[in-house]
Coordinates of C-alpha atoms in Angstrom, one line a residue:
Chain A
X1 CA 144.4 88.4 82.6
X2 CA 144.7 88.0 78.8
X3 CA 141.6 85.8 78.5
X4 CA 139.5 88.1 80.6
X5 CA 140.5 91.2 78.6
X6 CA 139.8 89.3 75.3
X7 CA 136.4 88.1 76.6
X8 CA 135.5 91.6 77.8
X9 CA 136.4 93.2 74.4
X10 CA 134.3 90.5 72.6
X11 CA 131.2 90.7 74.9
X12 CA 131.0 94.4 76.0
X13 CA 129.6 95.7 72.7
X14 CA 126.7 93.1 72.8
X15 CA 126.1 93.8 76.5
X16 CA 125.9 97.5 75.8
X17 CA 123.7 97.0 72.8
X18 CA 121.3 95.0 75.0
X19 CA 121.3 97.7 77.7
X20 CA 120.5 100.3 75.1
X21 CA 117.7 98.2 73.5
X22 CA 116.1 97.4 76.9
X23 CA 116.1 101.0 78.1
X24 CA 115.0 102.5 74.7
X25 CA 111.4 102.3 75.7
X26 CA 111.7 104.4 78.9
X27 CA 110.2 107.9 79.0
X28 CA 112.3 110.7 77.4
X29 CA 112.1 112.4 80.8
X30 CA 114.4 109.8 82.5
X31 CA 116.4 108.9 79.4
X32 CA 119.2 111.4 80.1
X33 CA 119.6 110.1 83.7
X34 CA 119.6 106.5 82.5
X35 CA 122.1 107.3 79.8
X36 CA 124.3 109.1 82.3
X37 CA 124.4 106.3 84.8
X38 CA 124.9 103.6 82.1
X39 CA 127.7 105.6 80.4
X40 CA 129.5 106.2 83.6
X41 CA 129.3 102.5 84.0
X42 CA 132.5 100.6 84.4
X43 CA 133.4 97.2 83.0
X44 CA 129.9 95.5 83.0
X45 CA 131.4 93.0 85.5
X46 CA 127.9 91.8 86.6
X47 CA 126.5 90.9 83.1
X48 CA 129.9 89.3 82.3
X49 CA 129.6 87.0 85.3
X50 CA 126.1 85.9 84.2
X51 CA 127.3 85.2 80.7
X52 CA 130.5 83.4 81.9
X53 CA 128.6 81.2 84.5
X54 CA 125.9 80.3 81.9
X55 CA 128.5 79.4 79.2
X56 CA 130.7 77.5 81.7
X57 CA 127.7 75.4 82.6
X58 CA 127.0 74.7 78.9
X59 CA 124.2 77.2 78.0
X60 CA 124.6 78.5 74.4
X61 CA 121.4 80.5 74.0
X62 CA 121.4 84.1 73.1
X63 CA 118.6 84.9 75.4
X64 CA 121.1 85.1 78.3
X65 CA 121.9 88.7 77.3
X66 CA 118.8 90.4 78.7
X67 CA 119.0 88.3 81.8
X68 CA 122.7 89.3 82.2
X69 CA 121.8 93.0 81.7
X70 CA 119.0 92.9 84.3
X71 CA 121.6 92.8 87.1
X72 CA 123.5 95.8 85.6
X73 CA 120.2 97.7 85.4
X74 CA 119.4 96.9 89.0
X75 CA 123.0 97.9 90.0
X76 CA 122.5 101.2 88.1
X77 CA 119.1 101.8 89.9
X78 CA 120.9 101.4 93.3
X79 CA 123.7 103.9 92.2
X80 CA 121.0 106.5 91.4
X81 CA 119.2 106.1 94.7
X82 CA 122.6 106.0 96.5
X83 CA 123.5 109.3 94.9
X84 CA 120.5 110.9 96.7
X85 CA 121.2 109.1 99.9
X86 CA 124.9 109.7 100.1
X87 CA 124.5 113.2 98.7
X88 CA 127.7 112.2 96.9
X89 CA 128.7 114.9 94.4
X90 CA 131.0 112.7 92.4
X91 CA 130.4 109.1 91.4
X92 CA 133.2 107.3 89.6
X93 CA 134.8 110.6 88.9
X94 CA 131.7 112.0 87.1
X95 CA 129.1 114.3 88.7
X96 CA 126.4 112.5 90.6
X97 CA 123.0 112.2 88.8
X98 CA 121.1 114.2 91.4
X99 CA 123.4 117.3 91.0
X100 CA 122.7 117.2 87.2
X101 CA 119.1 116.2 87.0
X102 CA 117.6 116.9 90.5
X103 CA 116.1 114.5 93.0
X104 CA 112.8 113.9 91.2
X105 CA 114.2 112.6 88.0
X106 CA 116.9 110.7 89.8
X107 CA 114.4 108.9 92.1
X108 CA 112.2 108.1 89.1
X109 CA 115.0 106.9 86.9
X110 CA 116.1 104.6 89.7
X111 CA 112.6 103.3 90.1
X112 CA 112.2 102.8 86.3
X113 CA 115.5 100.8 86.1
X114 CA 114.5 98.7 89.1
X115 CA 111.1 98.0 87.6
X116 CA 112.7 97.2 84.2
X117 CA 115.2 94.8 85.7
X118 CA 112.5 93.0 87.5
X119 CA 110.2 92.9 84.4
X120 CA 113.0 91.5 82.2
X121 CA 113.6 88.6 84.6
X122 CA 109.8 88.0 84.9
X123 CA 109.7 87.6 81.0
X124 CA 111.5 84.3 81.3
X125 CA 108.6 82.8 83.2
X126 CA 110.9 80.8 85.4
X127 CA 110.1 81.0 89.1
X128 CA 113.7 80.2 90.1
X129 CA 115.0 83.2 88.2
X130 CA 112.3 85.4 89.7
X131 CA 113.1 84.2 93.2
X132 CA 116.8 84.9 92.7
X133 CA 116.3 88.5 91.5
X134 CA 113.7 89.3 94.0
X135 CA 115.9 88.1 96.8
X136 CA 118.8 90.1 95.4
X137 CA 116.6 93.3 95.4
X138 CA 115.6 92.7 99.0
X139 CA 119.1 92.0 100.2
X140 CA 120.6 95.0 98.4
X141 CA 118.1 97.4 99.8
X142 CA 118.5 95.8 103.2
X143 CA 122.3 96.2 103.0
X144 CA 121.9 99.9 102.0
X145 CA 119.6 100.5 104.9
X146 CA 122.0 98.7 107.3
X147 CA 124.8 100.9 106.1
X148 CA 122.9 104.1 106.8
X149 CA 121.8 102.7 110.2
X150 CA 125.5 102.3 111.1
X151 CA 126.7 105.6 109.7
X152 CA 128.9 107.5 112.2
X153 CA 129.0 104.5 114.5
X154 CA 132.4 103.3 115.8
X155 CA 131.0 100.7 118.2
X156 CA 130.1 97.9 115.8
X157 CA 132.4 94.9 115.1
X158 CA 134.0 94.1 111.7
X159 CA 131.4 91.4 111.2
X160 CA 128.7 94.1 110.9
X161 CA 130.8 95.7 108.2
X162 CA 130.9 92.3 106.4
X163 CA 127.1 91.9 106.7
X164 CA 126.6 95.4 105.3
X165 CA 128.8 94.9 102.2
X166 CA 127.3 91.4 101.6
X167 CA 124.0 93.2 101.4
X168 CA 124.9 96.3 99.5
X169 CA 127.3 94.7 97.0
X170 CA 127.9 91.0 97.2
X171 CA 124.3 89.7 96.9
X172 CA 123.9 91.3 93.5
X173 CA 127.2 89.8 92.3
X174 CA 126.0 86.5 93.7
X175 CA 122.8 86.9 91.8
X176 CA 124.7 87.6 88.6
X177 CA 126.4 84.2 88.9
X178 CA 123.3 82.3 90.2
X179 CA 121.1 83.6 87.3
X180 CA 123.7 82.3 84.9
X181 CA 123.7 78.9 86.6
X182 CA 119.9 78.8 86.7
X183 CA 119.3 79.6 83.0
X184 CA 121.9 76.9 82.2
X185 CA 119.7 74.4 84.1
X186 CA 122.6 73.6 86.5
X187 CA 122.1 71.1 89.2
X188 CA 121.8 72.3 92.8
X189 CA 125.5 71.7 93.6
X190 CA 126.7 73.7 90.6
X191 CA 124.1 76.5 91.3
X192 CA 125.3 76.8 94.9
X193 CA 129.0 76.7 93.8
X194 CA 128.3 79.6 91.4
X195 CA 126.5 81.5 94.1
X196 CA 129.3 80.9 96.6
X197 CA 131.8 82.1 94.1
X198 CA 129.8 85.3 93.4
X199 CA 129.2 86.0 97.1
X200 CA 132.8 85.8 98.0
X201 CA 134.0 87.6 94.8
X202 CA 131.5 90.4 95.7
X203 CA 132.7 90.7 99.3
X204 CA 136.4 90.9 98.1
X205 CA 135.3 93.5 95.4
X206 CA 133.9 95.8 98.0
X207 CA 136.8 95.4 100.5
X208 CA 139.2 96.4 97.7
X209 CA 136.9 99.3 96.8
X210 CA 137.0 100.5 100.4
X211 CA 140.9 100.3 100.3
X212 CA 140.9 102.4 97.1
X213 CA 138.8 105.1 98.7
X214 CA 142.0 106.1 100.6
X215 CA 144.5 105.5 97.8
X216 CA 143.0 106.8 94.6
X217 CA 145.0 106.3 91.4
X218 CA 145.9 109.0 89.0
X219 CA 142.8 108.1 87.0
X220 CA 140.6 109.2 89.8
X221 CA 141.8 112.8 89.8
X222 CA 138.9 115.0 90.7
X223 CA 137.3 112.4 92.9
X224 CA 137.5 113.4 96.6
X225 CA 139.7 111.1 98.6
X226 CA 138.4 109.4 101.8
X227 CA 134.7 109.7 100.9
X228 CA 133.9 107.0 103.5
X229 CA 135.5 109.1 106.2
X230 CA 133.5 112.2 105.2
X231 CA 130.3 110.2 105.1
X232 CA 131.0 108.4 108.4
X233 CA 131.4 104.8 107.1
X234 CA 133.7 102.7 109.3
X235 CA 135.4 100.7 106.6
X236 CA 138.5 98.5 107.4
X237 CA 141.2 101.2 106.8
X238 CA 139.4 103.5 109.2
X239 CA 138.7 100.7 111.8
X240 CA 142.4 99.7 111.7
X241 CA 143.5 103.4 111.9
X242 CA 141.2 103.8 114.9
X243 CA 142.5 100.7 116.6
X244 CA 146.0 102.2 116.4
X245 CA 145.0 105.3 118.2
X246 CA 145.2 105.6 122.0
X247 CA 144.1 108.0 124.8
X248 CA 143.0 111.5 123.7
X249 CA 143.8 110.9 120.0
X250 CA 141.4 107.9 120.1
X251 CA 138.7 109.8 122.0
X252 CA 139.0 112.9 119.7
X253 CA 138.7 110.7 116.5
X254 CA 135.7 108.9 117.8
X255 CA 134.0 112.2 118.8
X256 CA 134.7 113.8 115.4
X257 CA 133.8 110.7 113.5
X258 CA 130.5 110.3 115.3
X259 CA 129.6 114.0 114.9
X260 CA 131.0 114.4 111.4
X261 CA 133.1 117.4 112.5
X262 CA 136.4 116.6 110.7
X263 CA 137.9 119.6 108.8
X264 CA 139.1 119.1 105.3
X265 CA 142.7 119.3 106.5
X266 CA 142.0 116.6 109.1
X267 CA 140.4 114.3 106.5
X268 CA 143.4 114.6 104.3
X269 CA 145.8 114.0 107.2
X270 CA 143.9 110.8 108.2
X271 CA 144.0 109.6 104.6
X272 CA 147.7 110.3 104.4
X273 CA 148.3 108.5 107.7
X274 CA 146.3 105.5 106.5
X275 CA 148.5 105.3 103.4
X276 CA 151.8 105.8 105.4
X277 CA 150.8 103.0 107.9
X278 CA 150.0 100.8 104.9
X279 CA 146.4 100.3 106.1
X280 CA 145.0 100.4 102.6
X281 CA 147.3 97.6 101.6
X282 CA 146.4 95.7 104.8
X283 CA 142.7 96.1 103.9
X284 CA 143.4 94.5 100.5
X285 CA 144.9 91.4 102.3
X286 CA 141.5 91.0 104.1
X287 CA 140.0 90.3 100.7
X288 CA 142.3 87.3 100.2
X289 CA 140.3 84.9 102.5
X290 CA 137.2 85.7 100.5
X291 CA 139.0 85.2 97.2
X292 CA 140.3 81.9 98.4
X293 CA 136.8 80.7 99.1
X294 CA 135.7 82.0 95.7
X295 CA 138.5 80.0 94.1
X296 CA 137.5 76.8 95.9
X297 CA 133.9 77.3 94.8
X298 CA 135.0 77.6 91.2
X299 CA 136.4 74.1 91.2
X300 CA 132.9 72.7 91.2
X301 CA 132.4 74.2 87.7
X302 CA 133.5 72.3 84.6
X303 CA 137.1 72.9 83.6
X304 CA 136.7 75.1 80.5
X305 CA 137.7 78.4 78.9
X306 CA 135.0 80.3 80.8
X307 CA 136.1 79.0 84.1
X308 CA 139.6 80.3 83.3
X309 CA 138.1 83.8 82.6
X310 CA 136.0 83.6 85.9
X311 CA 139.2 82.8 87.8
X312 CA 140.8 85.9 86.2
X313 CA 137.9 88.1 87.5
X314 CA 139.4 87.3 90.9
X315 CA 142.7 88.6 89.7
X316 CA 141.0 91.7 88.4
X317 CA 139.3 92.3 91.8
X318 CA 142.6 91.7 93.6
X319 CA 144.8 94.0 91.5
X320 CA 142.5 96.8 90.4
X321 CA 143.8 100.3 91.1
X322 CA 140.7 102.4 90.4
Chain B
X1 CA 76.9 99.8 100.7
X2 CA 75.9 97.7 103.8
X3 CA 77.7 94.5 102.5
X4 CA 80.9 96.4 101.6
X5 CA 81.0 98.0 105.1
X6 CA 80.4 94.6 106.7
X7 CA 83.1 93.0 104.5
X8 CA 85.6 95.8 105.3
X9 CA 85.0 95.4 109.1
X10 CA 85.5 91.7 108.9
X11 CA 88.6 91.7 106.7
X12 CA 90.5 94.9 107.7
X13 CA 91.9 93.4 110.9
X14 CA 93.3 90.4 109.1
X15 CA 94.7 92.6 106.3
X16 CA 96.4 94.9 108.8
X17 CA 97.8 91.9 110.7
X18 CA 99.3 90.5 107.5
X19 CA 100.8 93.9 106.7
X20 CA 102.3 94.1 110.1
X21 CA 103.7 90.5 110.0
X22 CA 105.2 91.0 106.5
X23 CA 106.9 94.3 107.4
X24 CA 108.1 93.2 110.9
X25 CA 111.4 92.0 109.4
X26 CA 112.4 95.3 107.9
X27 CA 115.3 97.2 109.5
X28 CA 114.4 99.4 112.5
X29 CA 115.8 102.4 110.6
X30 CA 112.9 102.3 108.2
X31 CA 110.2 100.9 110.5
X32 CA 108.9 104.3 111.6
X33 CA 108.6 105.4 108.0
X34 CA 106.8 102.2 107.1
X35 CA 104.5 102.4 110.1
X36 CA 103.7 106.0 109.2
X37 CA 102.7 105.3 105.7
X38 CA 100.7 102.2 106.6
X39 CA 98.9 103.9 109.5
X40 CA 98.0 106.9 107.3
X41 CA 96.7 104.3 104.9
X42 CA 93.0 104.5 104.1
X43 CA 90.6 101.7 103.6
X44 CA 92.9 98.9 102.2
X45 CA 90.8 99.0 99.0
X46 CA 93.5 97.2 97.0
X47 CA 93.9 94.2 99.2
X48 CA 90.2 94.0 99.5
X49 CA 89.8 93.8 95.8
X50 CA 92.3 90.9 95.6
X51 CA 90.4 89.1 98.3
X52 CA 87.0 89.7 96.8
X53 CA 88.1 88.7 93.3
X54 CA 89.7 85.5 94.5
X55 CA 86.7 84.6 96.7
X56 CA 84.2 85.4 93.9
X57 CA 86.1 83.0 91.7
X58 CA 85.9 80.3 94.2
X59 CA 89.3 80.5 96.0
X60 CA 89.1 79.7 99.7
X61 CA 92.8 79.5 100.6
X62 CA 94.2 81.7 103.4
X63 CA 97.4 82.2 101.5
X64 CA 95.6 85.0 99.5
X65 CA 96.3 87.5 102.3
X66 CA 100.0 88.1 101.7
X67 CA 99.3 88.3 97.9
X68 CA 96.5 90.9 98.6
X69 CA 98.9 92.9 100.8
X70 CA 101.7 92.9 98.2
X71 CA 99.7 95.5 96.3
X72 CA 99.1 97.6 99.3
X73 CA 102.9 97.6 100.1
X74 CA 103.6 98.6 96.5
X75 CA 101.1 101.4 96.7
X76 CA 102.7 102.5 100.0
X77 CA 106.1 102.5 98.3
X78 CA 104.8 104.8 95.5
X79 CA 103.3 107.1 98.1
X80 CA 106.7 107.5 99.8
X81 CA 108.6 108.2 96.6
X82 CA 105.8 110.5 95.5
X83 CA 106.2 112.5 98.7
X84 CA 109.8 113.3 97.6
X85 CA 108.8 114.0 94.1
X86 CA 105.8 116.2 94.8
X87 CA 107.4 117.8 97.7
X88 CA 104.0 117.5 99.2
X89 CA 103.9 118.5 102.8
X90 CA 100.6 116.9 103.6
X91 CA 99.5 113.5 102.5
X92 CA 95.9 112.4 103.4
X93 CA 95.9 115.2 105.9
X94 CA 99.0 113.9 107.8
X95 CA 102.5 115.2 107.3
X96 CA 104.5 113.8 104.4
X97 CA 107.1 111.2 105.3
X98 CA 110.0 113.2 104.0
X99 CA 109.3 116.2 106.2
X100 CA 109.3 113.9 109.2
X101 CA 112.0 111.4 108.4
X102 CA 114.1 113.1 105.7
X103 CA 114.8 112.1 102.1
X104 CA 117.2 109.3 102.8
X105 CA 114.9 107.2 105.0
X106 CA 111.9 107.9 102.8
X107 CA 113.7 106.8 99.6
X108 CA 115.0 103.7 101.4
X109 CA 111.7 102.8 103.0
X110 CA 110.0 103.1 99.6
X111 CA 112.7 100.8 98.1
X112 CA 112.3 98.3 100.9
X113 CA 108.5 98.2 100.5
X114 CA 108.8 97.8 96.7
X115 CA 111.4 95.0 97.2
X116 CA 109.2 93.3 99.8
X117 CA 106.0 93.5 97.6
X118 CA 107.9 91.9 94.8
X119 CA 109.5 89.2 97.0
X120 CA 106.1 88.3 98.5
X121 CA 104.7 87.6 95.0
X122 CA 107.8 85.7 94.0
X123 CA 107.2 83.4 97.0
X124 CA 104.2 81.9 95.2
X125 CA 106.4 80.5 92.5
X126 CA 103.7 81.3 89.9
X127 CA 105.1 83.0 86.8
X128 CA 101.6 84.5 86.0
X129 CA 101.5 86.3 89.4
X130 CA 105.1 87.5 88.9
X131 CA 104.3 88.8 85.4
X132 CA 101.3 90.6 86.8
X133 CA 103.1 92.4 89.6
X134 CA 106.2 93.2 87.5
X135 CA 104.0 94.8 84.8
X136 CA 102.1 96.7 87.5
X137 CA 105.4 98.1 88.9
X138 CA 106.6 99.1 85.4
X139 CA 103.3 100.8 84.5
X140 CA 103.0 102.6 87.8
X141 CA 106.5 104.1 87.5
X142 CA 105.9 104.9 83.9
X143 CA 102.7 106.7 84.8
X144 CA 104.5 108.7 87.5
X145 CA 107.2 109.7 85.1
X146 CA 104.6 110.7 82.5
X147 CA 102.8 112.8 85.1
X148 CA 106.1 114.7 85.9
X149 CA 106.8 115.0 82.2
X150 CA 103.5 116.8 81.7
X151 CA 103.7 119.0 84.7
X152 CA 102.9 122.7 84.0
X153 CA 101.8 121.7 80.5
X154 CA 98.4 123.0 79.2
X155 CA 98.8 121.8 75.6
X156 CA 98.0 118.1 76.0
X157 CA 94.7 116.5 75.3
X158 CA 92.4 114.9 77.9
X159 CA 93.5 111.4 76.6
X160 CA 97.0 112.1 77.9
X161 CA 95.5 112.8 81.3
X162 CA 93.7 109.4 81.1
X163 CA 96.9 107.7 80.1
X164 CA 98.7 109.2 83.0
X165 CA 96.1 108.1 85.6
X166 CA 95.9 104.7 84.1
X167 CA 99.6 104.4 84.8
X168 CA 100.0 106.0 88.2
X169 CA 96.7 104.6 89.7
X170 CA 94.6 102.3 87.6
X171 CA 97.2 99.6 86.7
X172 CA 97.8 98.8 90.4
X173 CA 94.1 98.5 91.0
X174 CA 93.9 96.3 87.9
X175 CA 96.7 94.2 89.3
X176 CA 94.8 93.8 92.6
X177 CA 91.9 92.3 90.8
X178 CA 94.0 90.2 88.3
X179 CA 96.1 88.7 91.1
X180 CA 92.9 87.6 92.8
X181 CA 91.7 86.0 89.6
X182 CA 95.1 84.3 88.9
X183 CA 95.4 82.8 92.4
X184 CA 91.9 81.4 92.0
X185 CA 93.0 79.7 88.8
X186 CA 90.4 81.6 86.8
X187 CA 90.1 81.0 83.0
X188 CA 91.3 83.7 80.6
X189 CA 87.8 85.2 80.2
X190 CA 87.3 85.7 83.9
X191 CA 90.9 86.9 84.4
X192 CA 90.4 89.6 81.7
X193 CA 87.0 90.5 83.1
X194 CA 88.5 91.0 86.6
X195 CA 91.3 93.0 85.1
X196 CA 88.9 95.2 83.0
X197 CA 86.9 95.8 86.1
X198 CA 90.0 96.9 88.1
X199 CA 91.3 99.1 85.4
X200 CA 88.1 101.1 85.0
X201 CA 87.4 101.2 88.7
X202 CA 90.9 102.6 89.1
X203 CA 90.4 105.3 86.4
X204 CA 87.2 106.3 88.1
X205 CA 88.8 106.4 91.5
X206 CA 91.5 108.8 90.3
X207 CA 89.0 111.1 88.5
X208 CA 87.0 111.4 91.7
X209 CA 90.2 112.0 93.6
X210 CA 91.0 114.8 91.2
X211 CA 87.5 116.3 91.7
X212 CA 88.0 116.1 95.5
X213 CA 91.2 118.1 95.3
X214 CA 89.1 121.2 94.7
X215 CA 86.2 120.4 97.0
X216 CA 87.7 119.0 100.2
X217 CA 85.3 117.8 102.9
X218 CA 85.3 118.9 106.5
X219 CA 87.4 115.8 107.3
X220 CA 90.3 117.2 105.2
X221 CA 90.8 120.3 107.3
X222 CA 94.5 121.1 107.3
X223 CA 95.0 119.6 103.8
X224 CA 95.8 122.4 101.3
X225 CA 93.0 122.8 98.7
X226 CA 93.9 122.7 95.0
X227 CA 97.2 120.8 95.4
X228 CA 97.0 119.9 91.7
X229 CA 96.9 123.5 90.7
X230 CA 99.8 124.4 92.9
X231 CA 101.9 121.5 91.5
X232 CA 100.9 122.2 87.9
X233 CA 98.8 119.1 87.2
X234 CA 96.1 119.8 84.5
X235 CA 93.4 117.6 86.0
X236 CA 89.8 117.7 84.5
X237 CA 88.5 120.5 86.8
X238 CA 91.4 122.7 85.7
X239 CA 91.1 121.7 82.1
X240 CA 87.3 122.6 82.2
X241 CA 88.0 125.9 84.0
X242 CA 90.7 126.8 81.4
X243 CA 88.3 125.9 78.5
X244 CA 85.8 128.4 80.0
X245 CA 88.4 131.3 79.9
X246 CA 88.9 133.5 76.9
X247 CA 91.1 136.3 75.8
X248 CA 93.5 137.8 78.3
X249 CA 92.1 135.8 81.2
X250 CA 93.0 132.6 79.3
X251 CA 96.4 133.9 78.3
X252 CA 97.2 135.0 81.8
X253 CA 96.1 131.6 83.4
X254 CA 98.2 129.6 80.9
X255 CA 101.2 131.8 81.6
X256 CA 100.9 131.5 85.4
X257 CA 100.1 127.8 85.2
X258 CA 103.1 127.1 83.1
X259 CA 105.5 129.1 85.2
X260 CA 103.9 128.2 88.6
X261 CA 103.4 131.9 89.5
X262 CA 100.0 131.8 91.0
X263 CA 99.7 133.6 94.4
X264 CA 97.9 131.9 97.3
X265 CA 95.0 134.2 96.8
X266 CA 94.7 133.3 93.1
X267 CA 94.9 129.6 93.9
X268 CA 92.0 130.0 96.3
X269 CA 90.0 132.1 93.8
X270 CA 90.4 129.5 91.1
X271 CA 89.3 126.7 93.5
X272 CA 86.3 128.7 94.5
X273 CA 85.4 129.4 90.9
X274 CA 85.7 125.7 90.0
X275 CA 83.3 124.9 92.8
X276 CA 80.9 127.7 91.8
X277 CA 80.9 126.6 88.2
X278 CA 80.2 123.1 89.4
X279 CA 83.3 121.8 87.6
X280 CA 84.2 119.4 90.5
X281 CA 80.7 117.8 90.1
X282 CA 81.2 117.7 86.3
X283 CA 84.5 116.0 86.8
X284 CA 82.7 113.3 88.8
X285 CA 80.4 112.7 85.9
X286 CA 83.4 111.8 83.8
X287 CA 83.9 108.9 86.1
X288 CA 80.5 107.4 85.1
X289 CA 81.6 106.0 81.7
X290 CA 84.4 104.1 83.4
X291 CA 82.2 102.9 86.2
X292 CA 79.7 101.7 83.5
X293 CA 82.5 99.6 81.8
X294 CA 83.5 98.3 85.2
X295 CA 79.9 97.2 85.9
X296 CA 79.6 95.4 82.6
X297 CA 83.0 93.6 83.2
X298 CA 81.7 92.4 86.6
X299 CA 78.9 90.5 84.9
X300 CA 81.4 87.9 83.7
X301 CA 82.1 87.0 87.3
X302 CA 79.9 84.4 89.1
X303 CA 76.8 85.9 90.8
X304 CA 77.7 85.7 94.4
X305 CA 78.0 87.7 97.7
X306 CA 81.5 88.9 96.8
X307 CA 80.3 90.2 93.4
X308 CA 77.7 92.3 95.2
X309 CA 80.5 93.7 97.4
X310 CA 82.6 94.4 94.3
X311 CA 79.7 96.2 92.8
X312 CA 79.5 98.3 96.0
X313 CA 83.1 99.4 95.6
X314 CA 82.0 101.3 92.5
X315 CA 79.4 103.0 94.7
X316 CA 82.1 103.8 97.2
X317 CA 84.3 105.3 94.5
X318 CA 81.4 107.3 93.0
X319 CA 80.2 108.8 96.3
X320 CA 83.2 109.3 98.4
X321 CA 83.7 112.7 99.9
X322 CA 87.3 112.5 101.1

């Protein structure tokens, strides 16, 4: 992943500077919430994907940076509203915004970031960019709602899980890639290839995330393990664990999962059993099919340095440990 | 207001049918929240303004209905998020969504309506429509944030109040009119006249709303009087009341307003004093300057039946009693 790491080091400062400039005009009331969610904020994978796709398809303009950042701002908006919804007390190992700033400022900061992301894309005056971001917003919210609708349910098939993570995670990663293709003026074949890559990378990303929930690395000390079990989300490790249970053990798990009645000791015991049975590792293998499709899609893009880096984002998704 | 009433009766069914059709695809989880906020929902003033402006400028197409409804959906989204923010237990005399459905579904339903409104406008593929709605979203959120930032403040001038209500109310009413002008292909002069009309009608609308908060009609039984005093919003009736106080009474009011320590009896006493001193009526007169500007702006539109109805919306705003 040498090229990816080099590209990240080179581009992160400019991405962060753009995020800072774009959010500088927001009201001081929500600035601390916005700074908090952006500082907590990971690797800037989404803006990087927009940049890489645009560059791979021959676009050299500097005005791609705000476009790339619009997706990160939208992602941050969903993190803030998720915080309220999940009532999660820790997010990426740092306290959730709503515990630090309260519901009001957290809702408003999320609304402000969503509005800003949308306004940035509208600035380009390009209906195809607008259609892309507005579809991504709809799909992301739809995915979040579907996830809540299936909380504490054990009766739905794995395909429902895939539909949920497509919505809540993959559509936005797809949009990151599609926006890059669109600003580059890509033809329909290349645009769809970039979108297909993003969609499948995004699905794989979330599957690995759901494996990591049961096998946190040393860097995640302080983050509660098995958040998905506590919240009642039937992710693949839990579905596999449930499928291994029989008789009373199965019945008891279903009953406790559906009512949210697990004790802390039971949660930790399930997490340990999932690791012992290797179900977190088996979950990671589920991501392989999606990564294979992503790889095939990538072949439709010109063979260039940026395509090499895009291929390495798959490696990053596959191997990440936190 | 005979023409306005006739126009309303003729168009409301079609507006409501469009709202139903556009929201029918939303997840069943949020449908009850959406139905609740749309059913509570007033006169459909905003869609009506889009329709009237488009028709007055010569646009006969039926595809104006979804565009008109986008603003109502956006307005409903802000009502839902406001519910959480204000912790208001009654909204238009019916229970607030969050008390019936909880914060999670209320936040998500608001997000879904915002996303839908945005997606509807994006469908038209017209960058000027997109720019208009995205600006309206930004300004509305900015206004709501500013309102929260000035809660329990008594030190800010009346212009700050005007800036806040421009943001939280008037920009969206301006957008209703501007969208109608844009879809009609109006020239810049007519577009700006329609926008100017909407902005000033919107400011007047909110000023009258803030007067009504202290003088509810019989139809508002069950709605707590003086909500703005309870929440710490220094609206014109309260600013005028405060300006009439001197010495210890002034000091005591400021101290209680800023700390939110009024008893129920004190709230009712202030509301009664405001009515006795005629400050709700004086607040209504503040709206007159804005209505006068709105009327002047309207002259730039063609003299037609729809312009007569638009003029009557000013009469409706001026005289409404709930």
